[in-house]
PDB file of N, CA and C in Angstrom:
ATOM      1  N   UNK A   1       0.833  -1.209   0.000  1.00  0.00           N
ATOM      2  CA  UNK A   1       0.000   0.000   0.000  1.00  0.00           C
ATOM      3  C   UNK A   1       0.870   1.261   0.000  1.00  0.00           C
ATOM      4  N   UNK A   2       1.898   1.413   0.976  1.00  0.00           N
ATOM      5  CA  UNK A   2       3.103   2.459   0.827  1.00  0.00           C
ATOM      6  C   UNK A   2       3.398   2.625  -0.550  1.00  0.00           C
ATOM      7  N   UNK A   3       3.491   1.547  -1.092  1.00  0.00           N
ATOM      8  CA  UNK A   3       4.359   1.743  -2.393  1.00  0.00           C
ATOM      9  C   UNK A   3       3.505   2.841  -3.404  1.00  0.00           C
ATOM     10  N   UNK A   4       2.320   2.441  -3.430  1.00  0.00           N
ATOM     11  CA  UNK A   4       1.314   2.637  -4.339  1.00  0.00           C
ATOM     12  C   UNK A   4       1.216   4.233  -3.710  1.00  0.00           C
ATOM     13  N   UNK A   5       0.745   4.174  -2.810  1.00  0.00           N
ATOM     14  CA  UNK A   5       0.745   6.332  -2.499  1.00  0.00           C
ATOM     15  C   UNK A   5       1.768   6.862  -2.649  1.00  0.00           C
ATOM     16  N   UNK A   6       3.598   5.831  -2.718  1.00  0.00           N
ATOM     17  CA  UNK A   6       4.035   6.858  -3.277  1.00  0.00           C
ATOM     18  C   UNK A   6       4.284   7.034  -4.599  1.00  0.00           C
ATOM     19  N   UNK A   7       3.632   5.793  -5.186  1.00  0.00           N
ATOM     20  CA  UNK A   7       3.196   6.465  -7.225  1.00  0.00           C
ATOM     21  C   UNK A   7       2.442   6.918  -6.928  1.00  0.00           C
ATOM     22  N   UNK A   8       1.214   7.578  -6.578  1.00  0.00           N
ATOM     23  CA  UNK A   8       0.365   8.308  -6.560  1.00  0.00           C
ATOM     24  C   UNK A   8       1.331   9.766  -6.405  1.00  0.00           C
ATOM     25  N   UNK A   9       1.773   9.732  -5.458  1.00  0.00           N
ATOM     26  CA  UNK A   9       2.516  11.249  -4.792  1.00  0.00           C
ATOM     27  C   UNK A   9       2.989  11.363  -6.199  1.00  0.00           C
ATOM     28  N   UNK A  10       4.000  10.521  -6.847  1.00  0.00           N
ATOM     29  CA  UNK A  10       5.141  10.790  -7.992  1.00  0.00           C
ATOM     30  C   UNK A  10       4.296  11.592  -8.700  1.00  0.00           C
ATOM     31  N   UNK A  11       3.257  10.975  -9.163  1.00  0.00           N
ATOM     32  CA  UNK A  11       2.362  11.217 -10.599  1.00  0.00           C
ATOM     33  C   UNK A  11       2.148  12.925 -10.215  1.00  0.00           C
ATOM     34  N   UNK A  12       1.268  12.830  -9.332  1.00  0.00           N
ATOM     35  CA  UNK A  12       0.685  14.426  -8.841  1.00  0.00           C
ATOM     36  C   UNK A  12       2.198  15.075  -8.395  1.00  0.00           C
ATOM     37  N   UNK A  13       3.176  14.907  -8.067  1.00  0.00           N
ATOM     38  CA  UNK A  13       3.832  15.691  -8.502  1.00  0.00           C
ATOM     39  C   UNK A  13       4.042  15.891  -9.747  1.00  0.00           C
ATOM     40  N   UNK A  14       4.591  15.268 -10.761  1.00  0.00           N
ATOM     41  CA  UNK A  14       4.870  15.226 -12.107  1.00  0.00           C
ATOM     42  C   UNK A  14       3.668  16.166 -12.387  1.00  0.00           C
ATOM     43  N   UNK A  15       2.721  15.795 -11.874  1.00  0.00           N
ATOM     44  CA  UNK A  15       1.361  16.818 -13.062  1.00  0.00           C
ATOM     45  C   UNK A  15       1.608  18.191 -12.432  1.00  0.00           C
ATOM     46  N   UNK A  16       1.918  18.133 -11.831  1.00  0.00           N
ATOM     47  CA  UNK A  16       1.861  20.085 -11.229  1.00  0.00           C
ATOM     48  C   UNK A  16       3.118  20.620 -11.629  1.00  0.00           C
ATOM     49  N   UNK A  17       4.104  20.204 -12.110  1.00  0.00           N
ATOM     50  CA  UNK A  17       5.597  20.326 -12.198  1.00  0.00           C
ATOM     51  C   UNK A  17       5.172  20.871 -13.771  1.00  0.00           C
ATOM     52  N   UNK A  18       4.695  20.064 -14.500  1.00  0.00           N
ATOM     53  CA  UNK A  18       4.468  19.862 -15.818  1.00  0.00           C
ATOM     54  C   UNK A  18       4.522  21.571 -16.651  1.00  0.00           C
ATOM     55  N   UNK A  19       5.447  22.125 -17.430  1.00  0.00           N
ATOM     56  CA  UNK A  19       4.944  23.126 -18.305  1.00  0.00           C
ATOM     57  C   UNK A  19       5.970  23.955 -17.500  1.00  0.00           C
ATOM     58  N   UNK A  20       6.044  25.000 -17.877  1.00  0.00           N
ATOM     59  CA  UNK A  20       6.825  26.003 -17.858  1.00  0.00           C
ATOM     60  C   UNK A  20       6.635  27.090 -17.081  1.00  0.00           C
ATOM     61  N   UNK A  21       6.097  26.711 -15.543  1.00  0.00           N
ATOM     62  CA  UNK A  21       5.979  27.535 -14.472  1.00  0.00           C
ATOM     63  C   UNK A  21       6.675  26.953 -13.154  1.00  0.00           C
ATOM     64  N   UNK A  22       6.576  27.870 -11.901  1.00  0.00           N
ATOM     65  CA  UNK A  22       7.461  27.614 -11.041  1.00  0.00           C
ATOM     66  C   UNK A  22       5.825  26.947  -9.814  1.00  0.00           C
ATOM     67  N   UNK A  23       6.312  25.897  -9.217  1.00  0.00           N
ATOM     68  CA  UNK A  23       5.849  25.403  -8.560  1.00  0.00           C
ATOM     69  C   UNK A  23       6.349  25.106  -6.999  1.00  0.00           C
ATOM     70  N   UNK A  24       5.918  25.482  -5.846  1.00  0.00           N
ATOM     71  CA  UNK A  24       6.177  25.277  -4.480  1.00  0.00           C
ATOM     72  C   UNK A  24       5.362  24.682  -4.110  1.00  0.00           C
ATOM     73  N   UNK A  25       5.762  23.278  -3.612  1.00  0.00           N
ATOM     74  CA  UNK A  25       4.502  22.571  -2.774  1.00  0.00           C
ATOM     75  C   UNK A  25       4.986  22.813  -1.184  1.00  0.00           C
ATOM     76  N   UNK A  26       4.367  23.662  -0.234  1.00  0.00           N
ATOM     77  CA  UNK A  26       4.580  24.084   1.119  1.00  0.00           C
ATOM     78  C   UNK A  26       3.631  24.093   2.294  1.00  0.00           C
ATOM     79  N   UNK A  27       4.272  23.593   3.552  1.00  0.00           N
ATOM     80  CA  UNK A  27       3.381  23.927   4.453  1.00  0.00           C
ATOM     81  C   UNK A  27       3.258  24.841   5.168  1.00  0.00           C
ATOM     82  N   UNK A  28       1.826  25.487   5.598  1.00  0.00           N
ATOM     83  CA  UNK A  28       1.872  26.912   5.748  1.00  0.00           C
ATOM     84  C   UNK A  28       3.141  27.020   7.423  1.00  0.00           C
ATOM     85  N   UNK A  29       2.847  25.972   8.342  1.00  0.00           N
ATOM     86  CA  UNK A  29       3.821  25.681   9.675  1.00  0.00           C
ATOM     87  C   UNK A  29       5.702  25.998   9.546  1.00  0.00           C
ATOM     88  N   UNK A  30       5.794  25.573   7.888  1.00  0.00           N
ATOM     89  CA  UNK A  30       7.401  25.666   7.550  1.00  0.00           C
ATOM     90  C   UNK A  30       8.131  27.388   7.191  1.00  0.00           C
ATOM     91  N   UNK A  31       8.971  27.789   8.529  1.00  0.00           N
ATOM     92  CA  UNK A  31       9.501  28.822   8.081  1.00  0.00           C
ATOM     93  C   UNK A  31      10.036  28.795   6.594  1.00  0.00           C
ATOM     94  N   UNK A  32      10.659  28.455   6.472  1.00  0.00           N
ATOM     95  CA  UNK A  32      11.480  28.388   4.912  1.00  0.00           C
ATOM     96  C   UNK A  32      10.362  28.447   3.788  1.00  0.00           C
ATOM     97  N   UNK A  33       9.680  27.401   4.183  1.00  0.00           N
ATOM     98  CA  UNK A  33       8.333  27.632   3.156  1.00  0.00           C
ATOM     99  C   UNK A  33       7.771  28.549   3.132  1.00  0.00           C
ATOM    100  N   UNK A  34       7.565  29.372   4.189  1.00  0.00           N
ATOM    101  CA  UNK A  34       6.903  30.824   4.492  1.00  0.00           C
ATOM    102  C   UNK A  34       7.527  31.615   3.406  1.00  0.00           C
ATOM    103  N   UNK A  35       8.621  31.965   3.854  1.00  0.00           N
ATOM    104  CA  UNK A  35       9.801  32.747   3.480  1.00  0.00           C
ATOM    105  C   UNK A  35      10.084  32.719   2.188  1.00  0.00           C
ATOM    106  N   UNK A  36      10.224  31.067   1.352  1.00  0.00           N
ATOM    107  CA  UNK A  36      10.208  31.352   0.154  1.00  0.00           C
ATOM    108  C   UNK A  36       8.782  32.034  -0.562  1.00  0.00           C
ATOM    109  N   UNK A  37       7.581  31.631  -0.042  1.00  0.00           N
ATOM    110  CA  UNK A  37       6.386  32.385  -0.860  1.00  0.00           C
ATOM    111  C   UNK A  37       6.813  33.738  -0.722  1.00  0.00           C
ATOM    112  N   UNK A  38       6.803  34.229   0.323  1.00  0.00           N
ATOM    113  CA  UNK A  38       7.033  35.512   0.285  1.00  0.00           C
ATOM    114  C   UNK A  38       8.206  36.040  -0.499  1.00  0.00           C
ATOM    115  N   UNK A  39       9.249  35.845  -0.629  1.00  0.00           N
ATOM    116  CA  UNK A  39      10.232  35.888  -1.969  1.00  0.00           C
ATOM    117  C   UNK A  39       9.870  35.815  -3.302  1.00  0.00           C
ATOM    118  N   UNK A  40       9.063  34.762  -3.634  1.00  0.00           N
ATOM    119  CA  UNK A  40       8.601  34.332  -4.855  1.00  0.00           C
ATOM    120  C   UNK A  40       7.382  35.123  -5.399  1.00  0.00           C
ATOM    121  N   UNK A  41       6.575  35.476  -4.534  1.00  0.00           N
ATOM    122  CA  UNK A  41       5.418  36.248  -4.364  1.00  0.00           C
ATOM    123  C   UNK A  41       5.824  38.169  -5.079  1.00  0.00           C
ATOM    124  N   UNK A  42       7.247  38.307  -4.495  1.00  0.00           N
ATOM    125  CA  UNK A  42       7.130  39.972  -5.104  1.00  0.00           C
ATOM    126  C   UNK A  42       7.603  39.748  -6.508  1.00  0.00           C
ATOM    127  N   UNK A  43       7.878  38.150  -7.191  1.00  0.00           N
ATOM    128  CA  UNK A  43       8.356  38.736  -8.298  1.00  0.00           C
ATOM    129  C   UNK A  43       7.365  38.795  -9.685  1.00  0.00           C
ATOM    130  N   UNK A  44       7.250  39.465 -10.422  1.00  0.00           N
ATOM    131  CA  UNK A  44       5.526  39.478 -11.560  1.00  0.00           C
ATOM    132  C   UNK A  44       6.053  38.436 -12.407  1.00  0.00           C
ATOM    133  N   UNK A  45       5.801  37.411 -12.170  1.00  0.00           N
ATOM    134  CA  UNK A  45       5.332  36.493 -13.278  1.00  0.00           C
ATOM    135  C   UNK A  45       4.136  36.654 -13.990  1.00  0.00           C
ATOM    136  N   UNK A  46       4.318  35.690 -14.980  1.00  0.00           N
ATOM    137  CA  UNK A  46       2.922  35.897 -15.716  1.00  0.00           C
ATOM    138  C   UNK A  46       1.795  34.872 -15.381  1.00  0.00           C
ATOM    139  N   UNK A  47       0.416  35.136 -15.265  1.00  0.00           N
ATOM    140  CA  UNK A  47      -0.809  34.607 -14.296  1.00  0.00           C
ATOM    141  C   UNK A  47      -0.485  33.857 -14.969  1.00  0.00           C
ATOM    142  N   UNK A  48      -0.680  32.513 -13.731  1.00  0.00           N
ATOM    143  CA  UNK A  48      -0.576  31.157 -13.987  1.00  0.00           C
ATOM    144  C   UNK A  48       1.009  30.662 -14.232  1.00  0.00           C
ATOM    145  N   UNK A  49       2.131  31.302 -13.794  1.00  0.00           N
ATOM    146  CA  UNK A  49       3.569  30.734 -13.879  1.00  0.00           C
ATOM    147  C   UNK A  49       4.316  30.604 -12.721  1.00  0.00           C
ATOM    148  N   UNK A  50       3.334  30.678 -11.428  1.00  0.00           N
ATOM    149  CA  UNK A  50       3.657  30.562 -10.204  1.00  0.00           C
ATOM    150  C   UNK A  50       2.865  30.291  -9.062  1.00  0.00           C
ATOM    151  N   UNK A  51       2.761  28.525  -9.179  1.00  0.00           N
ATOM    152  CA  UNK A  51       2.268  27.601  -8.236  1.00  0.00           C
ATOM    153  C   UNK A  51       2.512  27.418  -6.666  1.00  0.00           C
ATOM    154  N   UNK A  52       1.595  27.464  -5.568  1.00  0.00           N
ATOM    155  CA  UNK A  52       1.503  27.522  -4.144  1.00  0.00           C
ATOM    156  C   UNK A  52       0.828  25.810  -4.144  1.00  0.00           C
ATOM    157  N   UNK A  53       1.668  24.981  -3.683  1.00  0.00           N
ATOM    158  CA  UNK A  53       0.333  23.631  -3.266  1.00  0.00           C
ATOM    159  C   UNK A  53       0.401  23.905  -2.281  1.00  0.00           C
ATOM    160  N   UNK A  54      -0.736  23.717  -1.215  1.00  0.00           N
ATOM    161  CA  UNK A  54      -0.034  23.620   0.316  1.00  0.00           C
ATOM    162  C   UNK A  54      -0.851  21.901   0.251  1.00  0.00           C
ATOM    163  N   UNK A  55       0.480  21.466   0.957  1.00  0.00           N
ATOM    164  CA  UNK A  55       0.250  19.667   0.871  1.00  0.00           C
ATOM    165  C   UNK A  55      -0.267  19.571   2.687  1.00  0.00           C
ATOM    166  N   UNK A  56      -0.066  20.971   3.296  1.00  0.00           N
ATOM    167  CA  UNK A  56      -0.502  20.366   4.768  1.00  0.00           C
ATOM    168  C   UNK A  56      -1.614  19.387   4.626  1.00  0.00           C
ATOM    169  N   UNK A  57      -1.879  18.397   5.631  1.00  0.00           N
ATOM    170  CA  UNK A  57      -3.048  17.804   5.897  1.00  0.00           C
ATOM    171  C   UNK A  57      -3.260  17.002   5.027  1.00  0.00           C
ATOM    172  N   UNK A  58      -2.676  16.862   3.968  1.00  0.00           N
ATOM    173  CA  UNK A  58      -3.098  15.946   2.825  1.00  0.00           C
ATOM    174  C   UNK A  58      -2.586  14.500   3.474  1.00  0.00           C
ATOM    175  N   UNK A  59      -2.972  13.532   3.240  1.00  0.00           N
ATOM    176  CA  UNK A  59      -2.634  11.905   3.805  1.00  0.00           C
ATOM    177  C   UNK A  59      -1.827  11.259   3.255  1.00  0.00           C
ATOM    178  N   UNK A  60      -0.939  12.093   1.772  1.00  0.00           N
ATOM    179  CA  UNK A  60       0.096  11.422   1.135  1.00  0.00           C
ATOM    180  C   UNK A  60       0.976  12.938   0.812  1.00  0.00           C
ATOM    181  N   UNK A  61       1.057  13.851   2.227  1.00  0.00           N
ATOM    182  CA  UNK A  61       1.983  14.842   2.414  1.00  0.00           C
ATOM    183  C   UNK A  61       3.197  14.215   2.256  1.00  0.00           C
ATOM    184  N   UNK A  62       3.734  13.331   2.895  1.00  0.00           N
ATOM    185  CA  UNK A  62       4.889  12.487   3.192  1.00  0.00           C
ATOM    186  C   UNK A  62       5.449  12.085   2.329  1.00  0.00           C
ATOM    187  N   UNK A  63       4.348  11.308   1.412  1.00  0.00           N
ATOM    188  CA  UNK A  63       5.357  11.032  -0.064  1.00  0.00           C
ATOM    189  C   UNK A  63       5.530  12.031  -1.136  1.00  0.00           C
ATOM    190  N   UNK A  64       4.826  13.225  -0.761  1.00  0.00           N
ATOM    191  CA  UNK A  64       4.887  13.846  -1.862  1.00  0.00           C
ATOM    192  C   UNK A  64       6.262  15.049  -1.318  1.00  0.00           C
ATOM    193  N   UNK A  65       6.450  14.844   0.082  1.00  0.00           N
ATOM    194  CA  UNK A  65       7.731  15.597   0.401  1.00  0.00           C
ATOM    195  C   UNK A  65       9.044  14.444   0.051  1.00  0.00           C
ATOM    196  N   UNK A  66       8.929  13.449  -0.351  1.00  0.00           N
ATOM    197  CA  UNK A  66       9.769  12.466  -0.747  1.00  0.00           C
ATOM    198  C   UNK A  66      10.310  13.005  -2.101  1.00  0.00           C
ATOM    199  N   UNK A  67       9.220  13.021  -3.142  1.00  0.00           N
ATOM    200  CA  UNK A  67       8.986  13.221  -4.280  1.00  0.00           C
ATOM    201  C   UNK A  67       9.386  14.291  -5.008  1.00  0.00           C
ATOM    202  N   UNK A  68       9.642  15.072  -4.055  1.00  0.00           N
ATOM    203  CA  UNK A  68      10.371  16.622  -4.291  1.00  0.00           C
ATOM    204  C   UNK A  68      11.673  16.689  -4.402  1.00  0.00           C
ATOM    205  N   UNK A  69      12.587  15.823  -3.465  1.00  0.00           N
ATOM    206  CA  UNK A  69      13.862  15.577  -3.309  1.00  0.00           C
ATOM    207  C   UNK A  69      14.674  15.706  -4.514  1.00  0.00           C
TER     208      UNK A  69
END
């Protein structure tokens, strides 16, 4: 069953990664994570080239912080 949520995690990462924008998957609790939105946040991209997931609370947070590595 582990195995399988973490192809699940892989995939949904891969799909949000996908295309030519910047993507942060963060929890709102993580300084650094804070810190980078707020960094990433003053710079003007163009709508839709700069992704926020917040994976808190999600039940395959874990693999999908694997998945990032």
């Amino acid at each position: 069953l582990l195995g399988l949520i973490q192809i699940m995690a892989q995939e949904f990462v891969k799909a949000q990664i996908k295309g030519d924008k910047v993507v942060v998957f963060l929890k709102p609790s993580c300084p650094f994570c804070v810190t980078a939105k707020d960094v990433l946040s003053k710079y003007k991209l163009k709508t839709g080239h700069l992704d926020f997931i917040d994976i808190s609370g999600r039940s395959d947070m874990n693999s999908i912080q694997l998945s990032t590595k």
